[in-house]
CSV table of C-alpha atoms in Angstrom, one decimal:
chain,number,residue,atom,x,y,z
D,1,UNK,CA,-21.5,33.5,5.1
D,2,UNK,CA,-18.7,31.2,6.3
D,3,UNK,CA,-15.3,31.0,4.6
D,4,UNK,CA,-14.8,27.4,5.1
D,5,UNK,CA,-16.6,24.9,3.6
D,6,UNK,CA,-16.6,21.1,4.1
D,7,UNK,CA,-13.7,20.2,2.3
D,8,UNK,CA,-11.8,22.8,5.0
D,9,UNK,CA,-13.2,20.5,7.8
D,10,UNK,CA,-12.3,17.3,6.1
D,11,UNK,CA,-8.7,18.8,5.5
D,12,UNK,CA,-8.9,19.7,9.0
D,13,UNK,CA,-9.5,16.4,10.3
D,14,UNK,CA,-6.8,15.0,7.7
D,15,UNK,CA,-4.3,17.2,9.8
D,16,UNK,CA,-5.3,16.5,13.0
D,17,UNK,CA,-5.6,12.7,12.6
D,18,UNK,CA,-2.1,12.6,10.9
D,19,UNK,CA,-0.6,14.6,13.1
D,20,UNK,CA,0.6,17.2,10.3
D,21,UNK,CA,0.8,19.0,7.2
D,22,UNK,CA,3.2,17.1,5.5
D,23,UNK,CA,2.1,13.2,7.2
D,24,UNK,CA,-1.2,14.2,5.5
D,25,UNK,CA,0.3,15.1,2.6
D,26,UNK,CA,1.2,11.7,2.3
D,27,UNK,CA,-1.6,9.6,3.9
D,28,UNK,CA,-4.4,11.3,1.5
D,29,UNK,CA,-2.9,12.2,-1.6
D,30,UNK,CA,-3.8,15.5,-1.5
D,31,UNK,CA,-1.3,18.6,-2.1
D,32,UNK,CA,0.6,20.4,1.3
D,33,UNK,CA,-0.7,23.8,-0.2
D,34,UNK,CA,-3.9,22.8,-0.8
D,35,UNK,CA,-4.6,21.4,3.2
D,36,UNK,CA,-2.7,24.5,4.0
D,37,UNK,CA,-4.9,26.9,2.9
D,38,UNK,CA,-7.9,24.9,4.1
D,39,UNK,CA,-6.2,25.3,7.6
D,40,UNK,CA,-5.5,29.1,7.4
D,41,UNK,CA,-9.5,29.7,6.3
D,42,UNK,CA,-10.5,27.6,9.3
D,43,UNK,CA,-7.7,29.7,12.1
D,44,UNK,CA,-8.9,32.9,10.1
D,45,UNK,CA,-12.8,32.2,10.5
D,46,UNK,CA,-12.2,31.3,14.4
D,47,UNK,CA,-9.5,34.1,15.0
D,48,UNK,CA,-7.4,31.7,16.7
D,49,UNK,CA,-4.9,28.9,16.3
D,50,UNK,CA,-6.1,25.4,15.8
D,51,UNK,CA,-2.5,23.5,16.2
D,52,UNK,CA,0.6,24.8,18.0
D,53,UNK,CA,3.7,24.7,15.7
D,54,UNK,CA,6.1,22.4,17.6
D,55,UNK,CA,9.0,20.7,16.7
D,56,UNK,CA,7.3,17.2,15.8
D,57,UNK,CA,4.6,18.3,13.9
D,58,UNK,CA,1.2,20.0,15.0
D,59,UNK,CA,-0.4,19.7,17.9
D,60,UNK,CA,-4.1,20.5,18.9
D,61,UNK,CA,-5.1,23.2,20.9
D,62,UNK,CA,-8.2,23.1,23.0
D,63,UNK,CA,-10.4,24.7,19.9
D,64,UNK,CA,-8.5,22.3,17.8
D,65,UNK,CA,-9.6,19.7,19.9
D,66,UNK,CA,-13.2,20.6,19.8
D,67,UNK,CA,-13.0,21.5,16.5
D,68,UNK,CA,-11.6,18.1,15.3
D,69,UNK,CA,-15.4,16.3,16.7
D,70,UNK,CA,-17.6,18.3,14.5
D,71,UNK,CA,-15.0,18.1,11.5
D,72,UNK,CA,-15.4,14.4,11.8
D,73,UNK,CA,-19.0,14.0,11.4
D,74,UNK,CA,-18.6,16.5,9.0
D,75,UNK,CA,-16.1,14.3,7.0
D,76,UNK,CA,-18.5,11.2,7.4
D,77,UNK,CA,-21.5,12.4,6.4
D,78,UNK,CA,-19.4,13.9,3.3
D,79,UNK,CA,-17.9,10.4,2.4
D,80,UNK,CA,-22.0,8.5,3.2
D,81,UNK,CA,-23.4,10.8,0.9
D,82,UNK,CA,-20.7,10.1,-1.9
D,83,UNK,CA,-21.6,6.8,-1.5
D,84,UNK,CA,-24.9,6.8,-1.9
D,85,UNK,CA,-24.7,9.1,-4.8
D,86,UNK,CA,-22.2,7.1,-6.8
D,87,UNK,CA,-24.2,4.0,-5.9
D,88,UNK,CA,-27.3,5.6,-7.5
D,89,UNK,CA,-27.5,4.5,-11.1
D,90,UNK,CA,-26.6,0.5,-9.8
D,91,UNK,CA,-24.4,0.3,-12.6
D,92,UNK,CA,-20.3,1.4,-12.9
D,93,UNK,CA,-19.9,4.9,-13.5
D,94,UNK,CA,-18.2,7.3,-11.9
D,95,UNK,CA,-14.8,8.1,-10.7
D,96,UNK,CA,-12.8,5.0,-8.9
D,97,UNK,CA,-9.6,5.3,-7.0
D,98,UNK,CA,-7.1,2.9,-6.1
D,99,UNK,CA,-3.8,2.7,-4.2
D,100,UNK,CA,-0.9,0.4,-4.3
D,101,UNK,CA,2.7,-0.5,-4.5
D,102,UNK,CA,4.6,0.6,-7.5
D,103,UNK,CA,5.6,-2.8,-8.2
D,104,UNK,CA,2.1,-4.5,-7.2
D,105,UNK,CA,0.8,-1.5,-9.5
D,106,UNK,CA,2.6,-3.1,-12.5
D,107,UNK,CA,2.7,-6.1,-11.9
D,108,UNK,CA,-1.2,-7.0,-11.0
D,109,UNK,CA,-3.4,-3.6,-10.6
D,110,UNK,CA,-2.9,-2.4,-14.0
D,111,UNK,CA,-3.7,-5.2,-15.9
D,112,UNK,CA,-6.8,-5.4,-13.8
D,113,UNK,CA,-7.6,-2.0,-14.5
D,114,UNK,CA,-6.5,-2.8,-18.6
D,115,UNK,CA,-9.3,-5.5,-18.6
D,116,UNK,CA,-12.1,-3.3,-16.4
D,117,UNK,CA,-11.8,-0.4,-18.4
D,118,UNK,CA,-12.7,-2.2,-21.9
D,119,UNK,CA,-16.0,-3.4,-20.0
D,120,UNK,CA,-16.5,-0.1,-18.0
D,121,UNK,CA,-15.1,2.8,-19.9
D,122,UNK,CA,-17.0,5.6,-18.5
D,123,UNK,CA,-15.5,5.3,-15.4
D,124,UNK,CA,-13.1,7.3,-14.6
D,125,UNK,CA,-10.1,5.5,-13.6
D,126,UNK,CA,-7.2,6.6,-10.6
D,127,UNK,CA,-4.0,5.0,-9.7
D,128,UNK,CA,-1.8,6.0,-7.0
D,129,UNK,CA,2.1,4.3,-6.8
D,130,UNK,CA,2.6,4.6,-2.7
D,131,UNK,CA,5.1,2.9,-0.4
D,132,UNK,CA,2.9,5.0,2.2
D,133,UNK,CA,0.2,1.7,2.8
D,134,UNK,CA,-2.3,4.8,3.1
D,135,UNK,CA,-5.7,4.3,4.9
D,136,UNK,CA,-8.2,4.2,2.2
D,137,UNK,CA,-11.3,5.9,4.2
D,138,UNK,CA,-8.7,9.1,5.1
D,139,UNK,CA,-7.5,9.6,1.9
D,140,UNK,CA,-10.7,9.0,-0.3
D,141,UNK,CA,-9.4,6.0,-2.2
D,142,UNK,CA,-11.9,3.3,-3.2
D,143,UNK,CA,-9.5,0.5,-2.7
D,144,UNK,CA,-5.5,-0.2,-1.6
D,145,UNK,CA,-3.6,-3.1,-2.2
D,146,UNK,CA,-2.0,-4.2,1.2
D,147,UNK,CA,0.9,-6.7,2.3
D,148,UNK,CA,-1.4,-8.8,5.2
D,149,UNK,CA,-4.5,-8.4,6.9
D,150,UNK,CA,-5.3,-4.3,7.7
D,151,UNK,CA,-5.1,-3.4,11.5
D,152,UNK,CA,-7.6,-1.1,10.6
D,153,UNK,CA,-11.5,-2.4,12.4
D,154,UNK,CA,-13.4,-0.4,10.1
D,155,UNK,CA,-11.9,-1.7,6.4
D,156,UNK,CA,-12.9,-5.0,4.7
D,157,UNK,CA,-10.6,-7.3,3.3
D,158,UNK,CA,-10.6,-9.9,0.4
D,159,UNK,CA,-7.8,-12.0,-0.1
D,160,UNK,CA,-6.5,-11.3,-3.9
D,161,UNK,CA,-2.8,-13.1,-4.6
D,162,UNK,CA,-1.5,-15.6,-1.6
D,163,UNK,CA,2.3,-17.0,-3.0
D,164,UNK,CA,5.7,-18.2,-1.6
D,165,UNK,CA,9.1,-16.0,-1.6
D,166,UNK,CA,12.3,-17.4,-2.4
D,167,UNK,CA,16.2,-15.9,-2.3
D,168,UNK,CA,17.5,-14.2,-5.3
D,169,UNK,CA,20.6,-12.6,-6.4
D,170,UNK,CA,22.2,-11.0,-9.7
D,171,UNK,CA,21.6,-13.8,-12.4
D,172,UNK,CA,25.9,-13.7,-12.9
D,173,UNK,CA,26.2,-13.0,-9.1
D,174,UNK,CA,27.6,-15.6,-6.3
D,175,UNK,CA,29.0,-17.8,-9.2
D,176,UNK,CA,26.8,-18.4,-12.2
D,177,UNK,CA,25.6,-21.8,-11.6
D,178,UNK,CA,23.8,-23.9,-9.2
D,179,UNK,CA,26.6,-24.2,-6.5
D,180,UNK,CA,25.6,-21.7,-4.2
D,181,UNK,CA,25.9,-22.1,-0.5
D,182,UNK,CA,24.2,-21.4,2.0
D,183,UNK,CA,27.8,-19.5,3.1
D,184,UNK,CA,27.9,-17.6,0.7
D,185,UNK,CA,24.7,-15.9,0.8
D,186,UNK,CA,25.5,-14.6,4.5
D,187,UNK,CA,28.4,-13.3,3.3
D,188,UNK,CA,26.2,-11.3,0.9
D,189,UNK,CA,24.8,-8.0,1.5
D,190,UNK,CA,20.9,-8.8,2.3
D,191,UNK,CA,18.5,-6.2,1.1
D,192,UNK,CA,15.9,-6.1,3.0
D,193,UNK,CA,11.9,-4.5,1.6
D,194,UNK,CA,11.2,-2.6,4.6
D,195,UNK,CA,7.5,-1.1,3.1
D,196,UNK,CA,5.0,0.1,6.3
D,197,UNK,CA,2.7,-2.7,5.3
D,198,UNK,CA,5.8,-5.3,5.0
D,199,UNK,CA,5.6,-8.5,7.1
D,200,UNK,CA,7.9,-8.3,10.1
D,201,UNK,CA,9.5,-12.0,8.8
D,202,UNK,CA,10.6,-9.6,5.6
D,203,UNK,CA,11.8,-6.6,7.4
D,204,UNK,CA,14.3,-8.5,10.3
D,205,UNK,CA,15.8,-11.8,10.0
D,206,UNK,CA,14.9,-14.4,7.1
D,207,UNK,CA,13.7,-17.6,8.0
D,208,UNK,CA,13.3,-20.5,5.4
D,209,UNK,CA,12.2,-24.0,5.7
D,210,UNK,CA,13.0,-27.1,3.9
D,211,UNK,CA,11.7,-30.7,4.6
D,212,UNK,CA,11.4,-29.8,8.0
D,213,UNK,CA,14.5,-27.8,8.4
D,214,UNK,CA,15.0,-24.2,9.0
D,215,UNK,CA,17.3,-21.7,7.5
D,216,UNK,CA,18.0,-18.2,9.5
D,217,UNK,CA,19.8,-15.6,7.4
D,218,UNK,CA,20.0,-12.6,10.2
D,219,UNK,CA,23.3,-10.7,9.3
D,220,UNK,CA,22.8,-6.7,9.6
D,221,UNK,CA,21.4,-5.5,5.9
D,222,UNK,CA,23.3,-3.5,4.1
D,223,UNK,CA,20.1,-1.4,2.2
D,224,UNK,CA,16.6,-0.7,3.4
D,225,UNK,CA,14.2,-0.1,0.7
D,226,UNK,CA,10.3,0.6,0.7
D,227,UNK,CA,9.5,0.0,-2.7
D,228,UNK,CA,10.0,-4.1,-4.3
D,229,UNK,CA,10.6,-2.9,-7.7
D,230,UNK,CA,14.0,-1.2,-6.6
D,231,UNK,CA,15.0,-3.9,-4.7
D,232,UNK,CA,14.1,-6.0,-8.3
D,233,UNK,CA,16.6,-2.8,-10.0
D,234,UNK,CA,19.6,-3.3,-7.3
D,235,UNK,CA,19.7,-6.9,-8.0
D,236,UNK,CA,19.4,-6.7,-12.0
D,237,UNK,CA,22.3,-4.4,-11.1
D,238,UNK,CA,24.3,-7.1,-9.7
D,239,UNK,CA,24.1,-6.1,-5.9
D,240,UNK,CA,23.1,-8.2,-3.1
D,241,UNK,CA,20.4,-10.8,-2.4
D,242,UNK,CA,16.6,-10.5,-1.7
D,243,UNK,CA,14.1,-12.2,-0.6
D,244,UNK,CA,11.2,-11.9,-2.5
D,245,UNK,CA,7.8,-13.5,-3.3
D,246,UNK,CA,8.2,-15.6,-7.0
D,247,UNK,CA,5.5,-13.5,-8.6
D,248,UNK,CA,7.2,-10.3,-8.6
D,249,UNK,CA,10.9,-12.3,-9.5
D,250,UNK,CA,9.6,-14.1,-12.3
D,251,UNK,CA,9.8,-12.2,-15.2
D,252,UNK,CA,13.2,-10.7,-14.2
D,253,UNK,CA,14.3,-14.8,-13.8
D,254,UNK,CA,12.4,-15.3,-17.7
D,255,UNK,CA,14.6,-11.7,-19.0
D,256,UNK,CA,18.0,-14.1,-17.6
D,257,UNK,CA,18.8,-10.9,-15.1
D,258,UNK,CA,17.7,-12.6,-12.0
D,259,UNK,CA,18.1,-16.3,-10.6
D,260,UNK,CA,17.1,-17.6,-7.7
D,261,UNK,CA,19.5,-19.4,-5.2
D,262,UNK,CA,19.1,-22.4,-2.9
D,263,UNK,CA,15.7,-22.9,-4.6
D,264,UNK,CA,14.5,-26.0,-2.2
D,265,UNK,CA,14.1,-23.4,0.7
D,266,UNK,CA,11.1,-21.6,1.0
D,267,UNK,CA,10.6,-18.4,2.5
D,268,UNK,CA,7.5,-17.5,4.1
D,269,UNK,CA,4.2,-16.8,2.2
D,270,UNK,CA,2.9,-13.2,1.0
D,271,UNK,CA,-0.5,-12.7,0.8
D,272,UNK,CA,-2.4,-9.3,-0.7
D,273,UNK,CA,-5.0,-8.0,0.4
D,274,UNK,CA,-7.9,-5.5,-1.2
D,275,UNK,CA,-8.6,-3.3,1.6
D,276,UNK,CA,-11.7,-1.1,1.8
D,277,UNK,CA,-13.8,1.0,3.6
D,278,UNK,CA,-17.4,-1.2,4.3
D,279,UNK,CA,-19.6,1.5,2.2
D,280,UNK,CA,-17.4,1.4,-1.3
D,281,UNK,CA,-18.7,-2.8,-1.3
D,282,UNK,CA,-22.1,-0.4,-2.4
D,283,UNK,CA,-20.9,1.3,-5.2
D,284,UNK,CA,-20.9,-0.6,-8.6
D,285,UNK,CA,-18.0,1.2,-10.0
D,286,UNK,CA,-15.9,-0.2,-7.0
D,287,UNK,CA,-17.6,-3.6,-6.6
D,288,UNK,CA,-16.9,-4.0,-10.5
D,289,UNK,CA,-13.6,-3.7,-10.0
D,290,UNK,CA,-12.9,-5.6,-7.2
D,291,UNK,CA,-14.8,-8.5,-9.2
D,292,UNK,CA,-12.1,-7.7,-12.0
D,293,UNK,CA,-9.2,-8.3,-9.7
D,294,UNK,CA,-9.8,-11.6,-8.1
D,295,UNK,CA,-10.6,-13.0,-11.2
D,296,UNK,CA,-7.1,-11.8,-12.8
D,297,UNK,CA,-5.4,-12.9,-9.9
D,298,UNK,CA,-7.0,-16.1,-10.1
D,299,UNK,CA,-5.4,-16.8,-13.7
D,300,UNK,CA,-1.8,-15.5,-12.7
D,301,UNK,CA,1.0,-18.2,-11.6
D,302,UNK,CA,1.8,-17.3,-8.5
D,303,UNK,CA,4.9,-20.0,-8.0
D,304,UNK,CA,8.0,-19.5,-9.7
């Protein structure tokens, strides 16, 4: 009888696909001991080593590499039949996962989730906070929230929230009032979301528009962060200026911690995404849900 099973072989191919242990770790949600041990029963059952330990990670060797084609049907056929199993009973049941940004996660998926969980309450319900933009179909998640079209061929994509971004700073910060220039906010310390899903117009230099004019704020930032809602934090804390879309500002602007500054220039749009693999659009749980979002979105103000 074999000591793997084929959760070892979709570990495996986790590994081998993100290069290591640890990337994994963070790509599929799933525990460094846990796809650990899933290796060592796979290099104990074939008496050899699948990866060589080298200084960037894992790589493959030959039986790794050979390995990796039958782990991958294995891992498909494993994630078919989940579908069709938990597309069975035509009706929302089940387990359903779902992945986004900490701030997005407050801010728009767990109201969602609020309202589809009165309608749907045996399903059992999974939310993952991850600046990691993680591939839904590797790491077993139902659905992830992404910043722009996925790269990815193989993942749908609907549309959920589409609004404009605007500068903001420290609601006492650069002066108090409305007579902010455009000086003084490149003589402030930018802070800059820099997510893996980020649009490269938030990550480099800003560019606004106004009537036809255009606005370039491109001085060196002073902070990198991955996650919106601590770039909200630093600013509450009177520290720099952002740019950010209006719908995650807002309720800081309401609170009186925020403002936002030379508000006649836009920045450029944000648009979200629900990205997911093809077969979760069969499974009722998942389809629920997704109907659940778009219509929340649809009833949020997405201006400032």
């Amino acid at each position: 009888m074999a000591l793997y099973d084929a959760e070892d072989l979709t570990a495996f191919s986790m590994i081998y696909e993100a290069g290591g242990i640890s990337s994994a770790e963070r790509s599929s949600g799933r525990s460094k001991a846990s796809l650990s041990r899933a290796l060592s029963r796979l290099e104990a059952a074939a008496e050899c080593l699948l990866f060589e330990r080298v200084s960037s990670g894992l790589r493959p060797t030959e039986i790794g590499r050979a390995l990796f084609v039958q782990a991958s049907a294995v891992r498909t056929a494993c994630e078919e039949a989940d579908t069709v199993l938990r597309g069975a009973t035509g009706a929302p049941a089940g387990r359903l996962t779902v992945a986004a940004s900490a701030t997005a996660s407050q801010l728009l998926i767990a109201p969602a989730l609020a309202a589809y969980k009165l309608q749907h309450p045996e399903v059992e319900i999974t939310l993952r906070s991850t600046t990691e933009a993680p591939d839904p179909k590797g790491a077993d998640i139902d659905l992830v929230m992404r910043a722009g079209w996925p790269s990815e061929q193989y993942l749908l994509a609907r549309r959920i929230i589409s609004g404009t971004t605007g500068l903001y700073v420290d609601a006492a910060g650069l002066g108090s009032d409305a007579s902010t220039t455009i000086a003084d906010l490149r003589r402030a310390g930018r802070i800059v979301i820099d997510a893996p899903d980020a649009p490269t117009e938030w990550c480099h230099a800003w560019t606004l528009e106004r009537a036809g004019e255009t606005l370039v704020l491109d001085a060196p930032p002073y902070m990198r962060i991955a996650e919106p809602s601590v770039v909200l934090t630093i600013l509450a804390a009177g520290s720099g200026v952002a740019l950010l879309p209006h719908f995650y500002a807002k309720q800081y602007v309401s609170a009186g911690t925020l403002r936002r500054v030379l508000p006649d220039w836009e920045g450029p749009s944000l648009e979200l995404y629900a990205a997911l693999p093809e077969g979760r659009t069969r499974i009722p749980a998942v389809r629920a849900f997704l109907d659940t979002l778009i219509e929340y979105a649809r009833g949020l103000k997405l201006s400032e």
